[in-house]
């Protein structure tokens, strides 16, 4: 693709000051030196365990947390923004173009507002419509796209099930006609039978409206089915990124391999489960030296304990951050 | 095989301002010693309420139908848990012969009391031993579930432990009284997938070692496939299919079970479309008449499903299903 990516990050870091004492101040690096491109029209998946920094990275792209290092840029057909320095009217304009769908549809909708008002609120706040009629028309248009019953617009959220509520949240995120959507664990709170419905809806809408999605999830089978491109995070670093199929067929990073083998198999006779990781993700305030994964890595060597690997792109679009990935290619996963 | 617990015709309603709400409707099952039974269902299916009934833990507004029986087989004979009244009588079902581990380990430990004192407290309630001995047993158990430096952890608070560590401590605590039945209510749902794999392995080792029965509640069919010997699928308070885990997962008979399996994203076929179960789970206040699943069933065979409750049909010795497709001459 010769076109510029919609979102592009170079050495992006997000740090938080922790501790309030005069001498005990330290920086927690939730996202550390991340470089990645999200192409226009892609469904980009971000996976990792809790504490890996995936939510923080998503929020940095939305400018909901301050970027403390590196660069992030947004480019669509009309505008180009440097997200690090965006302020004032340009930031307001960016809010129209980038939107968030939350995880919990029970907490994200105000119980005191009707569905119509919930969906219309972004239009009114951003001043995107000139009259009530225009607002209503926009609300009805997007509600229909999200397969909501138009007669339900006058009801309150409590009358709806989890799946319906999530469709309302989606409609609210889409009503300002954004280009870029961050969906943070947007199906994690839903039952399996409903989850597939919401995923199909997101895919349909993405295709129909030409949107770009950053889909954050801890559920690998969900991202495998919805995303065309994946990035795996561990302790604030990007450890591997590749097209979904490539990543599932031939993961290069030992962490990615371990994540895949930890997915419980639906086959009751396949209970060996492959290579299991021992231990847990270290605390981000007390990060190990060298490769961040070395404390749990089954393939660790002395070099990993002292020298941090960089994200290496061998030219096939499948980048990995591991000292030993080339020699490990010969070893089958699990 | 020796029966550990025998649940017969369990029906449970909750008295609310809006009337009686049926949470569990005529559910029967048994769990043997050393057997892992999986209970699968979506939110609102009644699986947690069923589990709590085994310990008589449901809220005061729960109304049990008179024919409901929960027969717990102990060394001292058979007791009907639902007939137990006083705290002293209930001890056998609450931490004595039955222990429970919960989904959210942070919410299950008292935050201001050390892990150790909570473990010792319950050992002293359920067993006749000195405090020193109880501490010894607790540290042994913490070590057994793979907690490093157990004597240090013993003196720590729940917030000082990570999520996986807390769930291990929860398991250690539940098992230290040597229960014959362990109820695990979504024990791995709040955990990351790599930690979930560790906890599942640990639970399998412990079943083999202690030879207890487990009631494993989850919404995740993959977890069931990895842990259970047999499985019951619940929908709106009814068990709609039950059988050995291989039969139910490979040859699901009920349209709901088939739908649940089809809705799961599968890793071996990324091109397969995701097929949701159409429609939404009805509100418990609007319980459908006839078969509870008929409002969403893709294989509905007409008025009979809307009007008549399907009876349980035994397909073979262990596999049964409650669906008119099999009782009304459809596919039987």
Tab-separated table of C-alpha atoms in Angstrom, chain A residues 48-50 161 163-164 167 191-197 199-200 218 220-222 224-226 244-245 248 255 258-259 262-272 276-280 296, chain B residues 42-43 162 164-165 192-198 201 204 219 221-228 245-246 249-250 260-261 263-267 269-272 274-277 279-281 296:
chain	number	residue	atom	x	y	z
A	48	UNK	CA	-1.935	-9.440	25.424
A	49	UNK	CA	-2.572	-10.318	29.038
A	50	UNK	CA	-3.794	-7.843	31.626
A	161	UNK	CA	-30.152	-7.183	27.072
A	163	UNK	CA	-26.186	-7.648	23.182
A	164	UNK	CA	-28.710	-4.886	22.478
A	167	UNK	CA	-25.346	-2.305	19.752
A	191	UNK	CA	-22.380	-14.303	26.279
A	192	UNK	CA	-21.010	-16.581	23.574
A	193	UNK	CA	-24.285	-16.804	21.688
A	194	UNK	CA	-24.521	-12.984	21.501
A	195	UNK	CA	-20.816	-12.322	21.006
A	196	UNK	CA	-20.829	-13.739	17.473
A	197	UNK	CA	-23.711	-11.413	16.573
A	199	UNK	CA	-18.645	-9.353	16.000
A	200	UNK	CA	-20.522	-9.877	12.739
A	218	UNK	CA	-7.442	-10.904	25.385
A	220	UNK	CA	-7.240	-15.019	20.756
A	221	UNK	CA	-9.959	-16.996	19.039
A	222	UNK	CA	-12.082	-13.853	18.773
A	224	UNK	CA	-8.339	-14.643	14.917
A	225	UNK	CA	-11.803	-14.485	13.411
A	226	UNK	CA	-12.237	-10.747	13.139
A	244	UNK	CA	-3.447	-12.722	11.327
A	245	UNK	CA	-3.055	-15.871	9.278
A	248	UNK	CA	-1.441	-18.113	13.717
A	255	UNK	CA	5.339	-15.630	24.147
A	258	UNK	CA	2.732	-19.932	24.601
A	259	UNK	CA	-0.409	-17.786	24.331
A	262	UNK	CA	-2.819	-21.920	26.432
A	263	UNK	CA	-6.161	-21.644	24.611
A	264	UNK	CA	-8.286	-24.498	25.944
A	265	UNK	CA	-8.941	-26.934	23.103
A	266	UNK	CA	-12.532	-27.951	22.374
A	267	UNK	CA	-11.323	-31.516	21.863
A	268	UNK	CA	-11.736	-33.494	25.116
A	269	UNK	CA	-9.044	-35.923	23.937
A	270	UNK	CA	-6.514	-33.137	23.427
A	271	UNK	CA	-5.712	-32.340	27.033
A	272	UNK	CA	-1.936	-32.109	26.908
A	276	UNK	CA	2.698	-24.065	29.422
A	277	UNK	CA	4.106	-20.853	30.728
A	278	UNK	CA	5.178	-20.820	34.328
A	279	UNK	CA	4.972	-17.742	36.515
A	280	UNK	CA	3.103	-14.529	35.856
A	296	UNK	CA	8.952	-16.815	31.840
B	42	UNK	CA	-24.929	-18.270	29.712
B	43	UNK	CA	-25.657	-15.550	32.215
B	162	UNK	CA	-1.428	-11.219	42.010
B	164	UNK	CA	-3.341	-15.999	39.695
B	165	UNK	CA	-1.726	-16.228	43.112
B	192	UNK	CA	-5.450	-14.466	31.826
B	193	UNK	CA	-5.268	-17.384	29.459
B	194	UNK	CA	-1.741	-18.459	30.466
B	195	UNK	CA	-2.704	-18.358	34.160
B	196	UNK	CA	-5.989	-20.130	33.377
B	197	UNK	CA	-3.995	-23.006	31.875
B	198	UNK	CA	-1.917	-23.230	35.057
B	201	UNK	CA	-3.663	-28.127	35.410
B	204	UNK	CA	-6.705	-31.716	37.561
B	219	UNK	CA	-19.618	-20.488	30.262
B	221	UNK	CA	-16.981	-24.896	26.495
B	222	UNK	CA	-13.233	-25.115	25.863
B	223	UNK	CA	-12.563	-25.147	29.602
B	224	UNK	CA	-15.233	-27.845	30.006
B	225	UNK	CA	-13.655	-29.962	27.256
B	226	UNK	CA	-10.360	-29.728	29.097
B	227	UNK	CA	-11.618	-30.576	32.584
B	228	UNK	CA	-14.971	-32.353	32.829
B	245	UNK	CA	-18.233	-34.567	27.703
B	246	UNK	CA	-17.157	-36.262	24.444
B	249	UNK	CA	-19.267	-31.704	22.473
B	250	UNK	CA	-18.899	-33.979	19.457
B	260	UNK	CA	-23.443	-22.559	21.411
B	261	UNK	CA	-20.808	-24.698	19.714
B	263	UNK	CA	-21.106	-19.562	17.915
B	264	UNK	CA	-17.604	-20.273	19.216
B	265	UNK	CA	-14.823	-18.863	17.059
B	266	UNK	CA	-12.667	-21.827	16.063
B	267	UNK	CA	-8.938	-21.596	15.569
B	269	UNK	CA	-10.887	-22.848	10.596
B	270	UNK	CA	-10.486	-19.089	10.402
B	271	UNK	CA	-12.726	-18.835	7.342
B	272	UNK	CA	-15.756	-20.355	9.030
B	274	UNK	CA	-19.465	-16.934	13.116
B	275	UNK	CA	-23.027	-18.046	13.616
B	276	UNK	CA	-24.742	-16.423	16.555
B	277	UNK	CA	-27.738	-17.988	18.267
B	279	UNK	CA	-32.323	-13.427	19.263
B	280	UNK	CA	-31.711	-12.560	22.885
B	281	UNK	CA	-32.097	-14.481	26.105
B	296	UNK	CA	-34.623	-18.637	19.625
